[in-house]
Short mmCIF file of C-alpha atoms and ligand atoms in Angstrom, two decimals:
data_model
loop_
_atom_site.label_atom_id
_atom_site.label_comp_id
_atom_site.label_asym_id
_atom_site.label_seq_id
_atom_site.Cartn_x
_atom_site.Cartn_y
_atom_site.Cartn_z
CA MET A 1 93.07 41.94 84.38
CA LYS A 2 90.73 41.15 87.22
CA ILE A 3 87.07 41.46 86.23
CA ASN A 4 84.36 41.64 88.88
CA ASN A 5 80.67 41.94 87.83
CA GLY A 6 81.76 43.31 84.45
CA LEU A 7 83.98 45.89 86.14
CA MET A 8 87.73 45.92 85.71
CA VAL A 9 89.66 46.29 88.96
CA LEU A 10 92.79 48.40 88.51
CA PRO A 11 95.26 50.05 90.90
CA GLY A 12 94.74 53.67 91.85
CA MET A 13 96.53 55.74 89.21
CA ALA A 14 99.53 58.01 89.98
CA ASP A 15 99.87 61.31 88.12
CA VAL A 16 103.39 62.69 88.52
CA HIS A 17 102.90 66.02 86.73
CA VAL A 18 100.16 68.24 88.16
CA HIS A 19 99.88 71.99 88.86
CA LEU A 20 97.75 72.73 91.93
CA ARG A 21 98.50 76.50 92.06
CA VAL A 22 99.07 76.78 95.82
CA PRO A 23 100.29 79.30 96.81
CA GLY A 24 99.24 82.31 94.78
CA GLY A 25 96.94 80.83 92.12
CA GLU A 26 94.11 79.45 94.24
CA HIS A 27 91.51 80.99 91.92
CA LYS A 28 92.72 78.46 89.29
CA GLU A 29 93.01 75.40 91.57
CA ASP A 30 93.75 74.49 95.17
CA TYR A 31 94.69 71.29 96.98
CA ARG A 32 91.08 70.41 97.66
CA THR A 33 89.65 70.97 94.18
CA GLY A 34 92.71 69.54 92.45
CA SER A 35 92.77 66.39 94.57
CA ALA A 36 89.00 65.96 94.09
CA ALA A 37 89.53 66.21 90.31
CA ALA A 38 92.30 63.63 90.61
CA LEU A 39 90.05 61.17 92.45
CA ALA A 40 87.23 61.74 89.95
CA GLY A 41 89.78 60.78 87.29
CA GLY A 42 90.85 57.57 89.05
CA ILE A 43 94.08 59.10 90.38
CA THR A 44 94.82 58.36 94.04
CA SER A 45 98.37 59.71 94.19
CA LEU A 46 99.81 62.81 92.53
CA MET A 47 102.88 64.99 92.44
CA ALA A 48 102.48 68.76 92.28
CA MET A 49 104.82 71.18 90.53
CA PRO A 50 106.68 74.09 92.20
CA ASN A 51 106.02 76.90 89.65
CA THR A 52 103.63 78.64 92.02
CA THR A 53 103.51 82.32 93.02
CA PRO A 54 105.94 82.59 94.72
CA PRO A 55 107.63 79.39 93.56
CA ILE A 56 108.49 76.59 96.02
CA ILE A 57 112.29 76.74 96.09
CA THR A 58 113.48 76.73 99.71
CA LEU A 59 113.14 74.03 102.34
CA GLU A 60 110.87 76.32 104.32
CA ASP A 61 108.56 76.96 101.31
CA TRP A 62 108.46 73.25 100.62
CA GLN A 63 107.69 72.21 104.19
CA THR A 64 104.94 74.81 104.56
CA ALA A 65 103.32 73.79 101.29
CA GLN A 66 103.65 70.04 101.91
CA LYS A 67 102.03 70.42 105.33
CA LYS A 68 99.12 72.35 103.82
CA ALA A 69 98.80 69.79 101.02
CA ASN A 70 98.63 66.96 103.57
CA GLU A 71 95.93 68.77 105.53
CA GLU A 72 93.74 69.80 102.61
CA SER A 73 94.08 67.12 99.94
CA LEU A 74 91.60 64.29 99.42
CA CYS A 75 94.23 62.04 97.80
CA ASP A 76 97.98 61.61 98.36
CA VAL A 77 99.94 64.65 97.21
CA ALA A 78 103.74 64.89 97.08
CA LEU A 79 105.39 68.18 96.17
CA PHE A 80 108.36 68.81 93.91
CA ALA A 81 110.87 71.44 94.92
CA GLY A 82 111.95 73.90 92.23
CA ALA A 83 115.53 74.52 91.15
CA SER A 84 116.59 78.16 91.32
CA VAL A 85 120.03 79.75 90.96
CA THR A 86 119.44 81.87 94.06
CA PHE A 87 119.41 78.86 96.38
CA LEU A 88 122.01 76.51 94.94
CA GLU A 89 123.74 75.96 98.30
CA SER A 90 120.54 74.79 99.92
CA LEU A 91 119.91 71.94 97.42
CA PRO A 92 121.66 69.22 99.47
CA GLU A 93 119.54 70.01 102.53
CA LEU A 94 116.36 70.31 100.49
CA SER A 95 117.10 66.90 98.97
CA ARG A 96 116.77 65.27 102.39
CA TYR A 97 113.07 66.15 102.38
CA ALA A 98 111.69 66.84 98.89
CA PRO A 99 111.12 63.70 96.79
CA ALA A 100 112.31 65.28 93.53
CA LEU A 101 113.63 68.49 92.00
CA LYS A 102 112.02 70.21 88.99
CA LEU A 103 114.27 72.16 86.67
CA TYR A 104 112.78 74.43 83.99
CA MET A 105 115.23 74.74 81.09
CA ASP A 106 112.83 76.53 78.73
CA LEU A 107 110.29 79.31 78.96
CA THR A 108 106.84 78.30 80.17
CA TYR A 109 104.23 79.48 82.69
CA GLY A 110 105.81 80.87 85.87
CA GLU A 111 109.24 82.33 86.56
CA LEU A 112 111.34 79.32 87.43
CA ARG A 113 113.58 79.12 84.38
CA VAL A 114 117.28 78.35 84.89
CA ASP A 115 119.62 79.59 82.21
CA GLY A 116 123.23 78.85 81.34
CA LEU A 117 125.17 75.61 81.15
CA ASP A 118 127.16 76.42 84.30
CA ASN A 119 124.03 76.73 86.40
CA LEU A 120 122.50 73.59 84.93
CA ALA A 121 125.71 71.66 85.61
CA ARG A 122 125.86 72.89 89.23
CA ILE A 123 122.29 71.74 89.82
CA ALA A 124 122.93 68.36 88.18
CA GLN A 125 125.91 67.90 90.55
CA LEU A 126 124.29 69.23 93.73
CA TRP A 127 121.04 67.25 93.56
CA PRO A 128 121.74 63.63 94.65
CA ARG A 129 122.44 61.36 91.69
CA GLU A 130 119.90 58.70 92.64
CA LYS A 131 117.08 61.19 93.25
CA VAL A 132 114.97 62.34 90.35
CA LEU A 133 115.87 65.57 88.57
CA ALA A 134 112.80 66.28 86.40
CA LEU A 135 113.26 68.55 83.41
CA HIS A 136 111.01 70.82 81.43
CA ALA A 137 113.16 70.50 78.30
CA GLU A 138 112.16 71.08 74.69
CA GLY A 139 114.21 70.47 71.54
CA ASP A 140 117.92 71.13 72.10
CA SER A 141 117.34 71.30 75.86
CA VAL A 142 116.52 67.58 75.73
CA LYS A 143 120.00 66.99 74.28
CA THR A 144 121.53 69.13 77.03
CA GLY A 145 119.55 67.14 79.61
CA LEU A 146 120.86 63.88 78.17
CA ASP A 147 124.42 65.26 78.32
CA LEU A 148 123.93 66.08 82.02
CA ALA A 149 122.67 62.55 82.73
CA LYS A 150 125.71 61.11 80.97
CA LYS A 151 128.36 63.43 82.34
CA TYR A 152 127.24 63.22 85.98
CA HIS A 153 126.06 59.58 85.93
CA ARG A 154 122.76 60.68 87.30
CA ARG A 155 119.05 60.04 87.00
CA VAL A 156 117.11 62.47 84.81
CA HIS A 157 113.39 62.40 84.05
CA PHE A 158 112.04 64.22 81.02
CA CYS A 159 108.60 65.77 81.43
CA HIS A 160 106.01 66.02 78.63
CA ILE A 161 108.09 64.76 75.68
CA SER A 162 106.23 65.66 72.50
CA ARG A 163 108.41 65.45 69.37
CA LYS A 164 109.59 62.56 67.20
CA GLU A 165 113.27 63.51 67.38
CA GLU A 166 113.11 63.95 71.17
CA ILE A 167 111.65 60.50 71.81
CA GLU A 168 114.23 59.00 69.44
CA TRP A 169 117.13 60.73 71.24
CA ILE A 170 115.82 59.36 74.53
CA ALA A 171 115.45 55.87 73.05
CA ALA A 172 119.07 56.01 71.90
CA ALA A 173 120.24 57.25 75.31
CA LYS A 174 118.40 54.40 77.05
CA ASN A 175 120.09 51.94 74.70
CA GLN A 176 123.44 53.36 75.83
CA GLY A 177 122.47 52.65 79.43
CA LEU A 178 121.84 56.21 80.62
CA LEU A 179 119.62 56.48 83.72
CA VAL A 180 116.88 58.42 81.96
CA THR A 181 113.09 58.12 82.04
CA CYS A 182 110.39 60.07 80.27
CA GLU A 183 106.72 60.90 80.35
CA VAL A 184 104.21 61.98 77.71
CA THR A 185 100.89 63.75 78.19
CA PRO A 186 97.51 62.68 76.84
CA HIS A 187 97.18 65.97 74.95
CA HIS A 188 100.37 65.24 73.02
CA LEU A 189 99.11 61.72 72.28
CA PHE A 190 95.59 62.71 71.20
CA LEU A 191 95.73 66.28 69.84
CA ASN A 192 97.74 67.68 66.93
CA GLU A 193 98.40 71.03 65.26
CA SER A 194 94.95 71.16 63.64
CA ASP A 195 93.36 70.70 67.06
CA ALA A 196 95.50 73.62 68.22
CA LYS A 197 93.93 75.77 65.46
CA ARG A 198 90.41 74.61 66.34
CA LEU A 199 90.88 75.14 70.09
CA GLY A 200 92.73 78.48 69.95
CA PRO A 201 93.96 79.48 73.43
CA LEU A 202 92.27 76.37 74.89
CA GLY A 203 94.70 74.27 72.86
CA ASP A 204 97.81 76.23 73.82
CA MET A 205 100.35 74.76 76.20
CA ARG A 206 104.12 74.12 76.46
CA PRO A 207 105.34 72.15 74.64
CA ARG A 208 102.90 73.21 71.91
CA LEU A 209 100.76 70.61 70.13
CA ALA A 210 102.75 68.91 67.40
CA LYS A 211 102.42 67.39 63.93
CA GLN A 212 100.55 64.15 63.35
CA SER A 213 103.93 62.54 62.53
CA ASP A 214 105.09 63.44 66.05
CA LEU A 215 101.96 61.85 67.56
CA ASP A 216 102.57 58.73 65.46
CA ALA A 217 106.17 58.57 66.72
CA LEU A 218 105.02 58.84 70.37
CA TRP A 219 102.52 56.01 69.81
CA ALA A 220 105.28 53.94 68.18
CA HIS A 221 107.26 54.20 71.46
CA ILE A 222 104.30 53.61 73.80
CA ASN A 223 105.41 50.06 74.71
CA THR A 224 109.11 50.81 74.89
CA THR A 225 110.73 54.21 75.42
CA ILE A 226 107.83 55.93 77.19
CA ASP A 227 107.93 55.17 80.91
CA CYS A 228 104.78 56.91 82.03
CA VAL A 229 101.86 59.10 81.08
CA ALA A 230 101.21 62.19 83.21
CA SER A 231 98.52 64.81 82.71
CA ASP A 232 100.51 68.06 83.10
CA HIS A 233 97.20 69.28 84.55
CA ALA A 234 97.75 73.04 84.15
CA PRO A 235 94.50 74.81 85.06
CA HIS A 236 93.88 78.42 84.05
CA THR A 237 90.44 80.04 84.16
CA LEU A 238 88.39 80.45 80.98
CA ALA A 239 88.63 84.23 81.41
CA GLU A 240 92.42 84.05 81.58
CA LYS A 241 92.52 81.83 78.50
CA GLN A 242 89.93 83.66 76.41
CA ASN A 243 89.89 87.32 77.43
CA SER A 244 93.51 88.17 77.64
CA GLU A 245 96.13 89.61 75.30
CA ASN A 246 98.63 87.01 76.38
CA PRO A 247 96.79 83.87 77.55
CA PRO A 248 98.79 81.63 79.91
CA PRO A 249 99.81 78.27 78.38
CA GLY A 250 98.43 75.06 79.88
CA VAL A 251 95.39 72.79 79.86
CA PRO A 252 93.68 70.77 82.61
CA GLY A 253 93.93 66.98 82.43
CA LEU A 254 93.32 65.19 85.75
CA GLU A 255 89.80 64.07 84.81
CA SER A 256 90.47 63.18 81.17
CA THR A 257 93.77 61.26 81.35
CA LEU A 258 92.46 57.85 82.40
CA PRO A 259 89.28 57.99 80.24
CA LEU A 260 91.42 58.79 77.17
CA LEU A 261 93.85 55.95 77.85
CA LEU A 262 90.98 53.55 78.56
CA THR A 263 89.57 54.58 75.18
CA ALA A 264 92.90 53.85 73.50
CA ALA A 265 92.99 50.47 75.27
CA ALA A 266 89.42 49.69 74.13
CA GLU A 267 90.53 50.51 70.59
CA GLY A 268 93.55 48.21 70.93
CA ARG A 269 96.14 50.99 70.67
CA LEU A 270 97.74 49.69 73.87
CA SER A 271 96.96 46.85 76.26
CA TYR A 272 95.25 47.37 79.62
CA GLU A 273 98.42 45.94 81.21
CA ARG A 274 100.49 48.62 79.51
CA LEU A 275 98.02 51.29 80.63
CA VAL A 276 98.54 50.17 84.23
CA ALA A 277 102.32 50.24 83.77
CA LEU A 278 102.22 53.77 82.33
CA LEU A 279 99.75 55.27 84.79
CA ALA A 280 100.28 53.36 88.01
CA VAL A 281 103.34 51.11 88.30
CA ASN A 282 106.10 53.06 86.54
CA PRO A 283 105.36 56.56 87.89
CA ARG A 284 105.37 55.14 91.45
CA ARG A 285 108.65 53.35 90.77
CA ILE A 286 110.37 56.36 89.16
CA TYR A 287 109.57 58.68 92.06
CA GLY A 288 109.58 56.10 94.84
CA LEU A 289 105.99 56.95 95.78
CA PRO A 290 104.65 54.83 98.64
CA GLU A 291 102.24 51.97 98.01
CA GLN A 292 98.66 52.74 98.97
CA PRO A 293 97.15 49.83 100.87
CA GLU A 294 93.51 48.83 100.23
CA THR A 295 93.40 51.20 97.27
CA TRP A 296 91.93 50.37 93.87
CA ILE A 297 89.56 51.62 91.20
CA GLU A 298 86.73 49.91 89.32
CA VAL A 299 86.19 50.71 85.68
CA ASP A 300 83.48 49.73 83.20
CA PRO A 301 85.57 49.13 80.06
CA LYS A 302 82.47 48.93 77.85
CA ALA A 303 80.71 52.16 78.85
CA CYS A 304 80.78 54.78 76.08
CA TYR A 305 80.05 58.43 76.76
CA VAL A 306 80.97 61.92 75.67
CA PHE A 307 83.56 63.73 77.79
CA PRO A 308 81.56 66.44 79.57
CA GLU A 309 81.54 70.18 79.08
CA HIS A 310 80.69 70.97 82.70
CA SER A 311 80.42 69.29 86.10
CA LEU A 312 84.14 68.77 86.32
CA TYR A 313 85.82 68.96 89.69
CA THR A 314 88.75 71.08 88.57
CA LYS A 315 88.18 74.70 89.57
CA CYS A 316 88.97 75.88 86.05
CA GLY A 317 85.83 74.08 84.89
CA TRP A 318 86.77 73.35 81.25
CA SER A 319 88.63 70.74 79.24
CA PRO A 320 90.19 70.66 75.76
CA PHE A 321 88.56 67.21 75.49
CA SER A 322 84.95 68.30 76.05
CA GLY A 323 82.82 66.59 73.41
CA PHE A 324 85.33 63.76 72.83
CA PRO A 325 83.71 60.33 72.58
CA VAL A 326 85.37 58.10 75.19
CA GLN A 327 85.02 54.48 76.26
CA GLY A 328 85.72 53.31 79.80
CA ARG A 329 83.97 54.83 82.79
CA ILE A 330 85.33 55.05 86.32
CA ARG A 331 82.63 53.54 88.53
CA LYS A 332 84.38 53.54 91.87
CA VAL A 333 87.56 54.73 93.56
CA VAL A 334 88.56 53.18 96.88
CA LEU A 335 91.34 54.88 98.85
CA ARG A 336 92.68 53.11 101.96
CA GLY A 337 89.54 51.05 102.30
CA LYS A 338 87.11 53.98 101.96
CA ASP A 339 84.90 54.79 98.97
CA ALA A 340 86.33 58.05 97.62
CA VAL A 341 84.30 58.20 94.40
CA LYS A 342 81.10 56.48 93.37
CA ASP A 343 79.60 56.97 89.91
CA GLY A 344 81.35 60.26 89.30
CA VAL A 345 80.64 61.79 92.70
CA VAL A 346 83.60 62.52 94.96
CA HIS A 347 82.68 61.65 98.50
CA GLU A 348 83.53 64.28 101.15
CA PHE A 349 83.71 67.02 98.57
CA VAL A 350 81.41 69.94 99.24
CA ARG A 351 81.33 72.49 96.44
C1 NCD B 1 102.33 74.75 82.81
C2 NCD B 1 101.61 75.66 83.80
O1 NCD B 1 100.60 76.29 83.44
O2 NCD B 1 102.03 75.71 84.96
N1 NCD B 1 101.91 75.12 81.48
C3 NCD B 1 102.04 74.37 80.37
O3 NCD B 1 101.75 74.90 79.28
N2 NCD B 1 102.46 73.12 80.38
C4 NCD B 1 103.82 74.84 82.97
C5 NCD B 1 104.57 73.67 82.38
O4 NCD B 1 104.28 72.52 82.70
O5 NCD B 1 105.49 73.88 81.58
ZN1 ZN B 2 106.63 72.08 81.61
ZN1 ZN B 3 103.61 71.23 83.86
ZN1 ZN B 4 81.36 51.47 72.36
#
């Protein structure tokens, strides 16, 4: 690792699982606030999910949203398209523009779930084999996803893998040569079922927090099976989380992901080289994200602090990690030769 005046120089991080809530959920997050939160968290490139209101499922939806994202975002933002049974025929055309397709196999926030083996198989055949098909799959759906990868000789990426058996199935599939990749979230690496109890609705997301034995299994695969770490930044307002009969699942993560992994690196749970592979190199490779010239971040690996309660850039304004002791502070973010963040302040961002 390059060290300069006590600061570690790392590539800009790439977060390939982010919810920016445009259109329809701008009170939770928008391109500007979400991309500012990304930069504050050392992330210079992100991919946003299509489970918006309405969802992004046609070429027209995707082009409109991508244009708006390009105009309003402070970092690089690439948008997923969403798989929906209503627009199966349009998938080949959509695939000429959208970098990846997201397929929801299980129930979560939003209305983009696809049901039935026939539909799943059609989508796995219609979306180009070499392009990423990213799955929200839990439990048996992971097995189904692996079957699709095998049967159609195609690439499949598993989002937010959280259970011991799931990571072991994926390890076995990789050993058989299937073209599969997977990501885990910081909340599934650092929080378990007892944290879920303590946090109440603020610790509720899909997949739900798991047993300590699941966390241990994920950590056991951190240098092998796990290809990348992504935040699954899923902002909902405090009011929505705390004052509702049926709080929406999801937690924010853009500003906590890198600090948590830097902490794990400081503790020797993974190397700084592995951190860079998981958060910068591999996610860019999986999704074919463009290189960002003259882009880097500077981190003080020794600085210890408590993850803040307030003064976050995400519009939702809270974090399940508030109060966590962390080690490793982002001192500077440079994007295409310009200072984007200095000592926690995002340049160009007016609240
Ligand atoms: C996500 C959201 O709020 O959009 N929620 C979540 O609990 N993870 C949806 C998702 O990623 O499944
Ligand atoms: Zn999901
Ligand atoms: Zn998500
Ligand atoms: Zn310390």
